[in-house]
Amino acid sequence: MNKNYCIIGTGVAAVNAAKAIRDLDQESSILLIGAETSLPYNRIKLSKELFSDLGSEKVLIKKEKWYQTQNIQTLLHTKIEHIDSDNHTLHTSTGETIQYDKLLICTGAKNRKLLIDGADKKGVFTIREMHEAEDFKVFIEDKTSIVNIGGGIQGLETAWSIFKAGKKVTIVEAAPRLMARQLDDKTSALLKNKIEEAGVDVHVNTSIKQIMDGDEVEGIVLGDQTISCDSVIYSIGVVPNIDLTENTPIHTGKGIIVNERMETNIKDVYAAGDVIELNGEVEGLWGPAMDQGKVAGKNMVSVAESYQKTTPFTVFNAFNLSLFSIGFIDESRCDTTIIEEDGAEKYTRVFIKDNKMVGVISLGDMLASIPYKTAIESGVSLDGINLNDSSIKDLMSEVKGRLTTPA
Ligand SMILES: Cc1cc2nc3c(=O)[nH]c(=O)nc-3n(C[C@H](O)[C@H](O)[C@H](O)COP(=O)(O)OP(=O)(O)OC[C@H]3O[C@@H](n4cnc5c(N)ncnc54)[C@H](O)[C@@H]3O)c2cc1C
């Protein structure tokens, strides 16, 4: 029997769900409803490629033709205001009512708000959606000096884009180090040096107190000093977009609570992507959102599949530094680590827990990451290897041998 599949949101989770549904069911109708005006696009490019042509087709996840050939309808620039799960209907901002048989909520996340004096001033920006990136670019066109708050990967990539556009940039991070989720003290300090060498001021362990008064941004107050600037951009974390579940029986915590099959507590209502909370965790990352979308789509068509969390994998290429971070890198919860370095720009650290390799941080390009990723994901046992007296090269060669030799 033909069904009406409705998906709220037009991000990567939504597109992958729609594709999974269509691959399994060629007859039913699929409708993607999104508040933004663009077809689903690669949101990551809003920081990495901020000054490129964001309106270009290259930024889209799938070109317009794909939706036509797949017979997937899109309703853009339309916000869903309410879900009536008893009657299987959605109510749009334009007053329409849409009936669904199976519903997927992929409303993503919004950027955490900066809650300090002056944060609502003209010239203060945060980028989550395309129009925010475009507004920021227009605003800073004739400006020279920008403060970038947030030393996570998204903040640093934004800072790098602004710096490459010829602006003076100052980075402010409240935590003691940059990219604290992906790097150890050593690599974080090295990254900070590289950024400073490029001519960017970096303040860590310091919170911004205030954005200075005036009609527009004039500067910021940081501890006991002031820094003048023309604009402030911030990226200080995300919060799942769960507003739509208010006045519905859908269970939420930090996000919409789902099981491994992306089912909510309400029959025929699923959720995937940055909006979900699974096993108490909100992942908020591109790869997981994509995988969760696929899993949701399959389950909506009654093909049982469970979401498997993948190994976190971050690649960073900016400020003349390439590095990668894979897996679990919390040294306080590991049994041991092996470090190889040359005191300059060569540094690799392998993290070991329960006799398995669980994480790696390394300065180097992405290609070098592949054997480490394989070793971590295989969960191969390091039993019998003297970890106190092994170089990373020896360890990797032993792991490779164990992976190719059948047990
Ligand atoms: C600048 C930037 C850089 C990033 N860099 C990285 C990175 O390097 N690596 C990484 O892993 N992740 C990165 N991310 C995070 C990544 O983009 C997200 O994890 C991913 O986009 C989540 O996809 P999603 O489909 O769940 O939701 P989203 O992409 O957030 O899409 C949700 C969509 O739903 C729409 N919506 C919300 N409410 C409604 C409603 N009521 N009605 C209709 N539509 C609605 C929103 O407008 C939005 O278009 C970055 C994010 C940003 C903003």
mmCIF file of N, CA, C and O in Angstrom, residues 117-189:
data_model
loop_
_atom_site.group_PDB
_atom_site.id
_atom_site.type_symbol
_atom_site.label_atom_id
_atom_site.label_comp_id
_atom_site.label_asym_id
_atom_site.label_seq_id
_atom_site.Cartn_x
_atom_site.Cartn_y
_atom_site.Cartn_z
ATOM 1 N N ASP A 117 26.352 40.766 27.843
ATOM 2 C CA ASP A 117 25.905 42.103 27.433
ATOM 3 C C ASP A 117 26.454 42.429 26.051
ATOM 4 O O ASP A 117 27.653 42.247 25.802
ATOM 5 N N GLY A 118 25.585 42.909 25.203
ATOM 6 C CA GLY A 118 26.020 43.359 23.877
ATOM 7 C C GLY A 118 25.907 42.283 22.813
ATOM 8 O O GLY A 118 26.156 42.543 21.633
ATOM 9 N N ALA A 119 25.534 41.048 23.220
ATOM 10 C CA ALA A 119 25.499 39.948 22.243
ATOM 11 C C ALA A 119 24.403 40.143 21.192
ATOM 12 O O ALA A 119 24.440 39.497 20.144
ATOM 13 N N ASP A 120 23.457 41.038 21.468
ATOM 14 C CA ASP A 120 22.394 41.280 20.481
ATOM 15 C C ASP A 120 22.698 42.493 19.589
ATOM 16 O O ASP A 120 21.881 42.938 18.807
ATOM 17 N N LYS A 121 23.902 43.020 19.709
ATOM 18 C CA LYS A 121 24.292 44.202 18.903
ATOM 19 C C LYS A 121 24.407 43.853 17.426
ATOM 20 O O LYS A 121 24.723 42.707 17.076
ATOM 21 N N LYS A 122 24.208 44.882 16.586
ATOM 22 C CA LYS A 122 24.463 44.705 15.159
ATOM 23 C C LYS A 122 25.951 44.397 14.996
ATOM 24 O O LYS A 122 26.787 45.071 15.609
ATOM 25 N N GLY A 123 26.275 43.404 14.231
ATOM 26 C CA GLY A 123 27.693 43.065 14.037
ATOM 27 C C GLY A 123 28.114 41.834 14.803
ATOM 28 O O GLY A 123 29.258 41.401 14.698
ATOM 29 N N VAL A 124 27.168 41.238 15.576
ATOM 30 C CA VAL A 124 27.472 39.982 16.277
ATOM 31 C C VAL A 124 26.775 38.848 15.513
ATOM 32 O O VAL A 124 25.568 38.918 15.258
ATOM 33 N N PHE A 125 27.539 37.838 15.168
ATOM 34 C CA PHE A 125 26.999 36.768 14.313
ATOM 35 C C PHE A 125 27.315 35.382 14.868
ATOM 36 O O PHE A 125 28.288 35.195 15.601
ATOM 37 N N THR A 126 26.486 34.428 14.483
ATOM 38 C CA THR A 126 26.805 33.022 14.658
ATOM 39 C C THR A 126 26.260 32.339 13.408
ATOM 40 O O THR A 126 25.237 32.769 12.860
ATOM 41 N N ILE A 127 26.954 31.317 12.912
ATOM 42 C CA ILE A 127 26.541 30.741 11.625
ATOM 43 C C ILE A 127 26.062 29.309 11.790
ATOM 44 O O ILE A 127 26.820 28.431 12.185
ATOM 45 N N ARG A 128 24.814 29.070 11.491
ATOM 46 C CA ARG A 128 24.282 27.709 11.407
ATOM 47 C C ARG A 128 23.649 27.505 10.026
ATOM 48 O O ARG A 128 23.749 26.453 9.442
ATOM 49 N N GLU A 129 22.992 28.558 9.540
ATOM 50 C CA GLU A 129 22.279 28.411 8.271
ATOM 51 C C GLU A 129 22.903 29.316 7.215
ATOM 52 O O GLU A 129 23.591 30.292 7.534
ATOM 53 N N MET A 130 22.620 29.009 5.970
ATOM 54 C CA MET A 130 23.190 29.705 4.811
ATOM 55 C C MET A 130 23.008 31.233 4.902
ATOM 56 O O MET A 130 23.950 31.983 4.661
ATOM 57 N N HIS A 131 21.793 31.675 5.246
ATOM 58 C CA HIS A 131 21.538 33.120 5.242
ATOM 59 C C HIS A 131 22.398 33.830 6.281
ATOM 60 O O HIS A 131 22.808 34.976 6.087
ATOM 61 N N GLU A 132 22.732 33.121 7.376
ATOM 62 C CA GLU A 132 23.577 33.746 8.407
ATOM 63 C C GLU A 132 25.008 33.934 7.883
ATOM 64 O O GLU A 132 25.669 34.934 8.167
ATOM 65 N N ALA A 133 25.470 32.958 7.103
ATOM 66 C CA ALA A 133 26.810 33.066 6.508
ATOM 67 C C ALA A 133 26.834 34.229 5.513
ATOM 68 O O ALA A 133 27.771 35.033 5.493
ATOM 69 N N GLU A 134 25.775 34.325 4.699
ATOM 70 C CA GLU A 134 25.722 35.402 3.696
ATOM 71 C C GLU A 134 25.653 36.770 4.384
ATOM 72 O O GLU A 134 26.341 37.701 3.986
ATOM 73 N N ASP A 135 24.846 36.880 5.441
ATOM 74 C CA ASP A 135 24.721 38.164 6.156
ATOM 75 C C ASP A 135 26.066 38.570 6.749
ATOM 76 O O ASP A 135 26.456 39.734 6.717
ATOM 77 N N PHE A 136 26.769 37.595 7.320
ATOM 78 C CA PHE A 136 28.062 37.884 7.940
ATOM 79 C C PHE A 136 29.054 38.397 6.885
ATOM 80 O O PHE A 136 29.751 39.390 7.104
ATOM 81 N N LYS A 137 29.074 37.719 5.739
ATOM 82 C CA LYS A 137 30.034 38.114 4.700
ATOM 83 C C LYS A 137 29.760 39.546 4.214
ATOM 84 O O LYS A 137 30.678 40.323 4.023
ATOM 85 N N VAL A 138 28.490 39.864 4.030
ATOM 86 C CA VAL A 138 28.134 41.219 3.588
ATOM 87 C C VAL A 138 28.559 42.230 4.648
ATOM 88 O O VAL A 138 29.176 43.252 4.355
ATOM 89 N N PHE A 139 28.293 41.913 5.909
ATOM 90 C CA PHE A 139 28.594 42.865 6.983
ATOM 91 C C PHE A 139 30.088 43.161 7.085
ATOM 92 O O PHE A 139 30.497 44.300 7.290
ATOM 93 N N ILE A 140 30.910 42.125 6.927
ATOM 94 C CA ILE A 140 32.347 42.367 7.180
ATOM 95 C C ILE A 140 33.123 42.821 5.922
ATOM 96 O O ILE A 140 34.317 43.059 5.993
ATOM 97 N N GLU A 141 32.376 42.950 4.818
ATOM 98 C CA GLU A 141 33.044 43.330 3.562
ATOM 99 C C GLU A 141 33.978 44.527 3.748
ATOM 100 O O GLU A 141 35.136 44.488 3.333
ATOM 101 N N ASP A 142 33.496 45.595 4.386
ATOM 102 C CA ASP A 142 34.323 46.802 4.536
ATOM 103 C C ASP A 142 34.895 46.909 5.958
ATOM 104 O O ASP A 142 35.293 47.970 6.403
ATOM 105 N N LYS A 143 34.917 45.799 6.690
ATOM 106 C CA LYS A 143 35.441 45.803 8.064
ATOM 107 C C LYS A 143 36.844 45.199 8.065
ATOM 108 O O LYS A 143 37.205 44.468 7.139
ATOM 109 N N THR A 144 37.596 45.508 9.115
ATOM 110 C CA THR A 144 38.985 45.022 9.106
ATOM 111 C C THR A 144 39.294 44.035 10.234
ATOM 112 O O THR A 144 40.162 43.190 10.092
ATOM 113 N N SER A 145 38.564 44.162 11.359
ATOM 114 C CA SER A 145 39.016 43.429 12.535
ATOM 115 C C SER A 145 37.868 42.626 13.164
ATOM 116 O O SER A 145 36.829 43.177 13.545
ATOM 117 N N ILE A 146 38.056 41.305 13.245
ATOM 118 C CA ILE A 146 36.969 40.417 13.695
ATOM 119 C C ILE A 146 37.436 39.608 14.911
ATOM 120 O O ILE A 146 38.536 39.045 14.891
ATOM 121 N N VAL A 147 36.579 39.515 15.927
ATOM 122 C CA VAL A 147 36.851 38.598 17.050
ATOM 123 C C VAL A 147 36.038 37.328 16.820
ATOM 124 O O VAL A 147 34.844 37.380 16.538
ATOM 125 N N ASN A 148 36.732 36.197 16.936
ATOM 126 C CA ASN A 148 36.097 34.888 16.734
ATOM 127 C C ASN A 148 36.053 34.164 18.086
ATOM 128 O O ASN A 148 37.106 33.820 18.635
ATOM 129 N N ILE A 149 34.869 33.966 18.613
ATOM 130 C CA ILE A 149 34.757 33.306 19.923
ATOM 131 C C ILE A 149 34.472 31.828 19.712
ATOM 132 O O ILE A 149 33.500 31.459 19.052
ATOM 133 N N GLY A 150 35.315 30.989 20.276
ATOM 134 C CA GLY A 150 35.150 29.539 20.149
ATOM 135 C C GLY A 150 36.359 28.926 19.465
ATOM 136 O O GLY A 150 36.649 29.222 18.310
ATOM 137 N N GLY A 151 37.079 28.091 20.204
ATOM 138 C CA GLY A 151 38.286 27.455 19.670
ATOM 139 C C GLY A 151 38.067 25.989 19.368
ATOM 140 O O GLY A 151 39.002 25.194 19.392
ATOM 141 N N GLY A 152 36.823 25.601 19.073
ATOM 142 C CA GLY A 152 36.544 24.254 18.577
ATOM 143 C C GLY A 152 36.814 24.239 17.071
ATOM 144 O O GLY A 152 37.142 25.273 16.477
ATOM 145 N N ILE A 153 36.619 23.069 16.466
ATOM 146 C CA ILE A 153 36.979 22.948 15.047
ATOM 147 C C ILE A 153 36.195 23.929 14.167
ATOM 148 O O ILE A 153 36.768 24.582 13.292
ATOM 149 N N GLN A 154 34.909 24.061 14.453
ATOM 150 C CA GLN A 154 34.091 24.949 13.621
ATOM 151 C C GLN A 154 34.561 26.405 13.737
ATOM 152 O O GLN A 154 34.678 27.115 12.743
ATOM 153 N N GLY A 155 34.860 26.827 14.965
ATOM 154 C CA GLY A 155 35.329 28.192 15.211
ATOM 155 C C GLY A 155 36.666 28.446 14.526
ATOM 156 O O GLY A 155 36.875 29.482 13.897
ATOM 157 N N LEU A 156 37.575 27.471 14.627
ATOM 158 C CA LEU A 156 38.904 27.658 14.043
ATOM 159 C C LEU A 156 38.837 27.675 12.516
ATOM 160 O O LEU A 156 39.559 28.434 11.866
ATOM 161 N N GLU A 157 37.964 26.849 11.963
ATOM 162 C CA GLU A 157 37.842 26.862 10.495
ATOM 163 C C GLU A 157 37.234 28.178 10.017
ATOM 164 O O GLU A 157 37.626 28.706 8.980
ATOM 165 N N THR A 158 36.302 28.691 10.792
ATOM 166 C CA THR A 158 35.721 29.995 10.437
ATOM 167 C C THR A 158 36.806 31.069 10.528
ATOM 168 O O THR A 158 36.945 31.914 9.632
ATOM 169 N N ALA A 159 37.584 31.030 11.604
ATOM 170 C CA ALA A 159 38.662 32.017 11.797
ATOM 171 C C ALA A 159 39.647 31.966 10.624
ATOM 172 O O ALA A 159 40.097 32.995 10.124
ATOM 173 N N TRP A 160 39.969 30.746 10.172
ATOM 174 C CA TRP A 160 40.904 30.568 9.060
ATOM 175 C C TRP A 160 40.324 31.181 7.775
ATOM 176 O O TRP A 160 41.024 31.868 7.031
ATOM 177 N N SER A 161 39.032 30.969 7.530
ATOM 178 C CA SER A 161 38.389 31.555 6.344
ATOM 179 C C SER A 161 38.437 33.083 6.412
ATOM 180 O O SER A 161 38.736 33.744 5.413
ATOM 181 N N ILE A 162 38.161 33.641 7.575
ATOM 182 C CA ILE A 162 38.138 35.111 7.703
ATOM 183 C C ILE A 162 39.563 35.660 7.527
ATOM 184 O O ILE A 162 39.796 36.666 6.872
ATOM 185 N N PHE A 163 40.515 34.946 8.112
ATOM 186 C CA PHE A 163 41.919 35.353 8.014
ATOM 187 C C PHE A 163 42.372 35.350 6.550
ATOM 188 O O PHE A 163 43.015 36.281 6.077
ATOM 189 N N LYS A 164 41.987 34.288 5.824
ATOM 190 C CA LYS A 164 42.388 34.200 4.415
ATOM 191 C C LYS A 164 41.731 35.301 3.576
ATOM 192 O O LYS A 164 42.225 35.650 2.517
ATOM 193 N N ALA A 165 40.601 35.836 4.078
ATOM 194 C CA ALA A 165 39.928 36.927 3.358
ATOM 195 C C ALA A 165 40.589 38.276 3.668
ATOM 196 O O ALA A 165 40.093 39.326 3.255
ATOM 197 N N GLY A 166 41.688 38.241 4.409
ATOM 198 C CA GLY A 166 42.483 39.449 4.622
ATOM 199 C C GLY A 166 42.100 40.273 5.843
ATOM 200 O O GLY A 166 42.491 41.429 5.979
ATOM 201 N N LYS A 167 41.333 39.695 6.760
ATOM 202 C CA LYS A 167 40.923 40.448 7.958
ATOM 203 C C LYS A 167 41.847 40.122 9.132
ATOM 204 O O LYS A 167 42.411 39.030 9.189
ATOM 205 N N LYS A 168 41.920 41.080 10.057
ATOM 206 C CA LYS A 168 42.633 40.789 11.303
ATOM 207 C C LYS A 168 41.691 39.949 12.181
ATOM 208 O O LYS A 168 40.536 40.314 12.372
ATOM 209 N N VAL A 169 42.220 38.843 12.717
ATOM 210 C CA VAL A 169 41.361 37.947 13.510
ATOM 211 C C VAL A 169 41.948 37.744 14.899
ATOM 212 O O VAL A 169 43.156 37.590 15.059
ATOM 213 N N THR A 170 41.068 37.760 15.894
ATOM 214 C CA THR A 170 41.456 37.397 17.260
ATOM 215 C C THR A 170 40.574 36.228 17.681
ATOM 216 O O THR A 170 39.349 36.291 17.524
ATOM 217 N N ILE A 171 41.204 35.174 18.203
ATOM 218 C CA ILE A 171 40.425 34.003 18.642
ATOM 219 C C ILE A 171 40.360 33.992 20.171
ATOM 220 O O ILE A 171 41.387 34.179 20.836
ATOM 221 N N VAL A 172 39.151 33.762 20.695
ATOM 222 C CA VAL A 172 38.975 33.695 22.149
ATOM 223 C C VAL A 172 38.345 32.350 22.509
ATOM 224 O O VAL A 172 37.326 31.970 21.931
ATOM 225 N N GLU A 173 38.972 31.621 23.427
ATOM 226 C CA GLU A 173 38.434 30.310 23.844
ATOM 227 C C GLU A 173 38.421 30.251 25.374
ATOM 228 O O GLU A 173 39.425 30.534 26.023
ATOM 229 N N ALA A 174 37.275 29.866 25.925
ATOM 230 C CA ALA A 174 37.140 29.820 27.388
ATOM 231 C C ALA A 174 37.933 28.659 27.996
ATOM 232 O O ALA A 174 38.453 28.764 29.110
ATOM 233 N N ALA A 175 38.034 27.533 27.270
ATOM 234 C CA ALA A 175 38.759 26.359 27.804
ATOM 235 C C ALA A 175 40.265 26.633 27.788
ATOM 236 O O ALA A 175 40.728 27.535 27.097
ATOM 237 N N PRO A 176 41.027 25.838 28.529
ATOM 238 C CA PRO A 176 42.479 26.083 28.573
ATOM 239 C C PRO A 176 43.176 25.787 27.249
ATOM 240 O O PRO A 176 44.312 26.180 27.060
ATOM 241 N N ARG A 177 42.518 25.053 26.334
ATOM 242 C CA ARG A 177 43.208 24.755 25.072
ATOM 243 C C ARG A 177 42.239 24.680 23.890
ATOM 244 O O ARG A 177 41.022 24.519 24.081
ATOM 245 N N LEU A 178 42.815 24.794 22.704
ATOM 246 C CA LEU A 178 42.021 24.751 21.473
ATOM 247 C C LEU A 178 41.661 23.300 21.124
ATOM 248 O O LEU A 178 42.424 22.387 21.442
ATOM 249 N N MET A 179 40.576 23.119 20.456
ATOM 250 C CA MET A 179 40.081 21.790 20.020
ATOM 251 C C MET A 179 40.229 20.757 21.123
ATOM 252 O O MET A 179 40.777 19.667 20.918
ATOM 253 N N ALA A 180 39.720 21.108 22.290
ATOM 254 C CA ALA A 180 39.909 20.260 23.480
ATOM 255 C C ALA A 180 39.299 18.871 23.323
ATOM 256 O O ALA A 180 39.765 17.913 23.934
ATOM 257 N N ARG A 181 38.264 18.749 22.489
ATOM 258 C CA ARG A 181 37.617 17.433 22.310
ATOM 259 C C ARG A 181 38.445 16.497 21.443
ATOM 260 O O ARG A 181 38.258 15.295 21.481
ATOM 261 N N GLN A 182 39.344 17.074 20.626
ATOM 262 C CA GLN A 182 40.071 16.222 19.671
ATOM 263 C C GLN A 182 41.576 16.144 19.932
ATOM 264 O O GLN A 182 42.236 15.252 19.398
ATOM 265 N N LEU A 183 42.132 17.089 20.707
ATOM 266 C CA LEU A 183 43.595 17.146 20.833
ATOM 267 C C LEU A 183 44.053 16.999 22.274
ATOM 268 O O LEU A 183 43.299 17.267 23.214
ATOM 269 N N ASP A 184 45.325 16.598 22.436
ATOM 270 C CA ASP A 184 45.928 16.594 23.773
ATOM 271 C C ASP A 184 46.641 17.936 23.988
ATOM 272 O O ASP A 184 46.665 18.798 23.095
ATOM 273 N N ASP A 185 47.243 18.099 25.167
ATOM 274 C CA ASP A 185 47.889 19.386 25.496
ATOM 275 C C ASP A 185 48.936 19.760 24.451
ATOM 276 O O ASP A 185 49.026 20.911 24.021
ATOM 277 N N LYS A 186 49.737 18.763 24.083
ATOM 278 C CA LYS A 186 50.866 19.025 23.204
ATOM 279 C C LYS A 186 50.421 19.527 21.818
ATOM 280 O O LYS A 186 50.887 20.568 21.334
ATOM 281 N N THR A 187 49.512 18.772 21.183
ATOM 282 C CA THR A 187 49.084 19.169 19.832
ATOM 283 C C THR A 187 48.274 20.465 19.872
ATOM 284 O O THR A 187 48.350 21.277 18.949
ATOM 285 N N SER A 188 47.553 20.650 20.959
ATOM 286 C CA SER A 188 46.773 21.871 21.078
ATOM 287 C C SER A 188 47.704 23.083 21.181
ATOM 288 O O SER A 188 47.466 24.128 20.554
ATOM 289 N N ALA A 189 48.804 22.933 21.943
ATOM 290 C CA ALA A 189 49.772 24.029 22.083
ATOM 291 C C ALA A 189 50.462 24.293 20.740
ATOM 292 O O ALA A 189 50.690 25.447 20.356
#
